[in-house]
C-alpha positions as a printed Julia matrix, in Angstrom:
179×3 Matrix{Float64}:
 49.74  182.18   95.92
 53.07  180.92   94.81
 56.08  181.54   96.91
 60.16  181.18   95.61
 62.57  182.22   97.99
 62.62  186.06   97.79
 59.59  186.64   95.87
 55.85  185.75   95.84
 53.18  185.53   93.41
 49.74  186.24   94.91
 46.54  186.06   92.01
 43.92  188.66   92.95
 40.47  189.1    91.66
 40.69  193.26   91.34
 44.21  194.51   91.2
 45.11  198.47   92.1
 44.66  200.96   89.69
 47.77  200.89   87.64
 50.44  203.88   88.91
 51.57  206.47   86.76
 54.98  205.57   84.7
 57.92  206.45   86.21
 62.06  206.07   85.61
 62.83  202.92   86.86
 65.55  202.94   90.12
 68.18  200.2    89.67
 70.68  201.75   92.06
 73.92  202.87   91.31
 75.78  202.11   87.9
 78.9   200.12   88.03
 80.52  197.42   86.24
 79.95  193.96   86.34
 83.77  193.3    88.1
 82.92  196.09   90.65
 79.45  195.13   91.2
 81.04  191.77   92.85
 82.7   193.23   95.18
 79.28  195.29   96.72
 77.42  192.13   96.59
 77.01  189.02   99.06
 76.76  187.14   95.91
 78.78  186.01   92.92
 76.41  187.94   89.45
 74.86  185.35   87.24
 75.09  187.22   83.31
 72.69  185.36   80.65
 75.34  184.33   77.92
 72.45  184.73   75.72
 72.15  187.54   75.22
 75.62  188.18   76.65
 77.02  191.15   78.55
 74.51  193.51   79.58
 74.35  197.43   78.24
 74.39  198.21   82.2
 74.99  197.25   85.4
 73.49  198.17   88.34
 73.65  198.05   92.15
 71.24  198.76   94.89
 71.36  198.18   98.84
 67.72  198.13   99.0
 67.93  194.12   99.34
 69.98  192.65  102.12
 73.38  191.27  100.56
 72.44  193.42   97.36
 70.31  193.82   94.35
 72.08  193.76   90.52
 70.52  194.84   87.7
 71.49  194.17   84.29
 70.03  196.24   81.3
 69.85  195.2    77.74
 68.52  197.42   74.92
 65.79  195.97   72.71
 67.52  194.07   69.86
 66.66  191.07   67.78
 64.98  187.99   69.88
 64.67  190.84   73.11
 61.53  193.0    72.13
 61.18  196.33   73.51
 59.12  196.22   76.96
 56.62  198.79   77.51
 57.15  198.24   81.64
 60.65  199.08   81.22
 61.2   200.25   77.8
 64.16  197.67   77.32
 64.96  194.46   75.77
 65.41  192.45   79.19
 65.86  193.49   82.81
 67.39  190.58   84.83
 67.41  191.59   88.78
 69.41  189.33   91.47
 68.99  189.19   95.06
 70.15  186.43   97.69
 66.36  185.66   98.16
 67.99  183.6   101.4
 68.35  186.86  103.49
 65.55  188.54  101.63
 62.72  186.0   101.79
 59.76  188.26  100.94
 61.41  191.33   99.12
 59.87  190.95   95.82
 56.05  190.94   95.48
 53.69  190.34   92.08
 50.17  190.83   92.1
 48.41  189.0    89.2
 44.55  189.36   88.15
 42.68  186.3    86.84
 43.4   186.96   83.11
 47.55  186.36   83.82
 48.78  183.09   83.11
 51.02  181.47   85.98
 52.54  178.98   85.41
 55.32  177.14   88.48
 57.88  174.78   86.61
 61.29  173.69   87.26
 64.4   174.93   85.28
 67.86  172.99   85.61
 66.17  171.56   88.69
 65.7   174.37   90.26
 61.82  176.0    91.28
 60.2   179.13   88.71
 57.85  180.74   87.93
 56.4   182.23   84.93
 54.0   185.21   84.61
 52.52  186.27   80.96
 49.68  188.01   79.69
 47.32  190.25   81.41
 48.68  193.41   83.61
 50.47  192.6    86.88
 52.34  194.25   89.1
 55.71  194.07   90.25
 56.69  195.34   93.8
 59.07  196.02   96.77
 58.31  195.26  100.33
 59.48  196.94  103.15
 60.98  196.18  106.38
 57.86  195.89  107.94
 56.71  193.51  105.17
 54.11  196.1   103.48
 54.6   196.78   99.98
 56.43  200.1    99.13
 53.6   202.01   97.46
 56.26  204.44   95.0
 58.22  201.03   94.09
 54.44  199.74   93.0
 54.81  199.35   88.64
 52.8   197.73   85.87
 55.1   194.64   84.45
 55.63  192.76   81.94
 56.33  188.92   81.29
 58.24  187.75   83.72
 60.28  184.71   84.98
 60.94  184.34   88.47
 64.0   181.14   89.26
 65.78  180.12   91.85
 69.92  179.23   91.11
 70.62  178.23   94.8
 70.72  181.17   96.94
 69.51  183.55   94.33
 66.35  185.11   92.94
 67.09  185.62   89.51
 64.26  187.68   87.65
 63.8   188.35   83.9
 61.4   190.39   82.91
 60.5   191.46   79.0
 58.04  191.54   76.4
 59.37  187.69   74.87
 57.81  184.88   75.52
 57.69  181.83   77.37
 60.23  179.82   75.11
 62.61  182.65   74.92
 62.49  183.03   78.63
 63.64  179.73   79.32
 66.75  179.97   77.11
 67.87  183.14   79.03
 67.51  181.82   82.3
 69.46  178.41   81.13
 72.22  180.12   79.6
 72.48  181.91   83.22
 76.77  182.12   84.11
């Protein structure tokens, strides 16, 4: 069990049965300059690999959640989980301690390091699962989805998550070049 603020990481020895695909639901799409003003947080955009191919906004997290889209390119493989180069998703994980949930069989790698400072976590390799929790604190079965690697960080208030089918290496630069 790792925990970041806004997110845990629990390793299981059986995981679900993996849920049929399904469109992913970022929310609404915006801009980035509206996007600021629906959010109790100032976005974070990667300046590698710059601005995103969309911008999204949900109220399903307390203060917020963006998401920024990029289609697969050079250096930003396309993901089977969410058939795009990179998915970066922001919540204040202050006001949403638990929201995010990842359940990880023995055969994923975790690994919890530090980037500029700050705590992360990285999750490659075998399947996992990426989910939502409710209110309540149970996990919201139809959010339940198969994911792919994934970096979990904190950049003070924020959860900041990156999820793709690049590697460790190439996670790290995104998440430093963080604005």
């Amino acid at each position: 069990f790792f925990g970041l603020q806004g997110a845990t990481v629990e390793r299981r020895e059986t995981l679900p049965a993996p849920p049929p695909p399904r469109p992913l639901d970022l929310g609404t799409r915006t801009t980035l300059d509206e996007a600021g003003g629906q959010l109790a947080f100032e976005p974070l955009v990667p300046a590698d690999p710059g601005d995103p191919d969309g911008v999204y906004v949900s109220t399903r997290a307390t203060g917020g959640e963006l998401s920024l889209t990029y289609r697969p390119r050079a250096g930003l493989p396309r993901a089977e989980s969410t058939r795009l180069g990179l998915l970066v998703t922001e919540i204040r994980g202050d006001l949403a301690p638990r929201l995010y949930g990842k359940l990880a069989g023995p055969a994923a790698r975790i690994e919890p390091l530090r980037i500029d400072g700050e705590r992360a976590v990285w999750i490659e390799g075998a399947e996992h699962f990426f989910f939502y929790r409710g209110p309540d604190g149970n996990f919201v079965e139809d959010e339940l989805r198969v994911a792919q690697n994934v970096l979990l960080l904190e950049r003070g208030r924020l959860l900041v998550r990156l999820e793709g089918a690049f590697g460790f290496d190439r996670a790290v630069q995104i998440a430093e070049s963080l604005r």
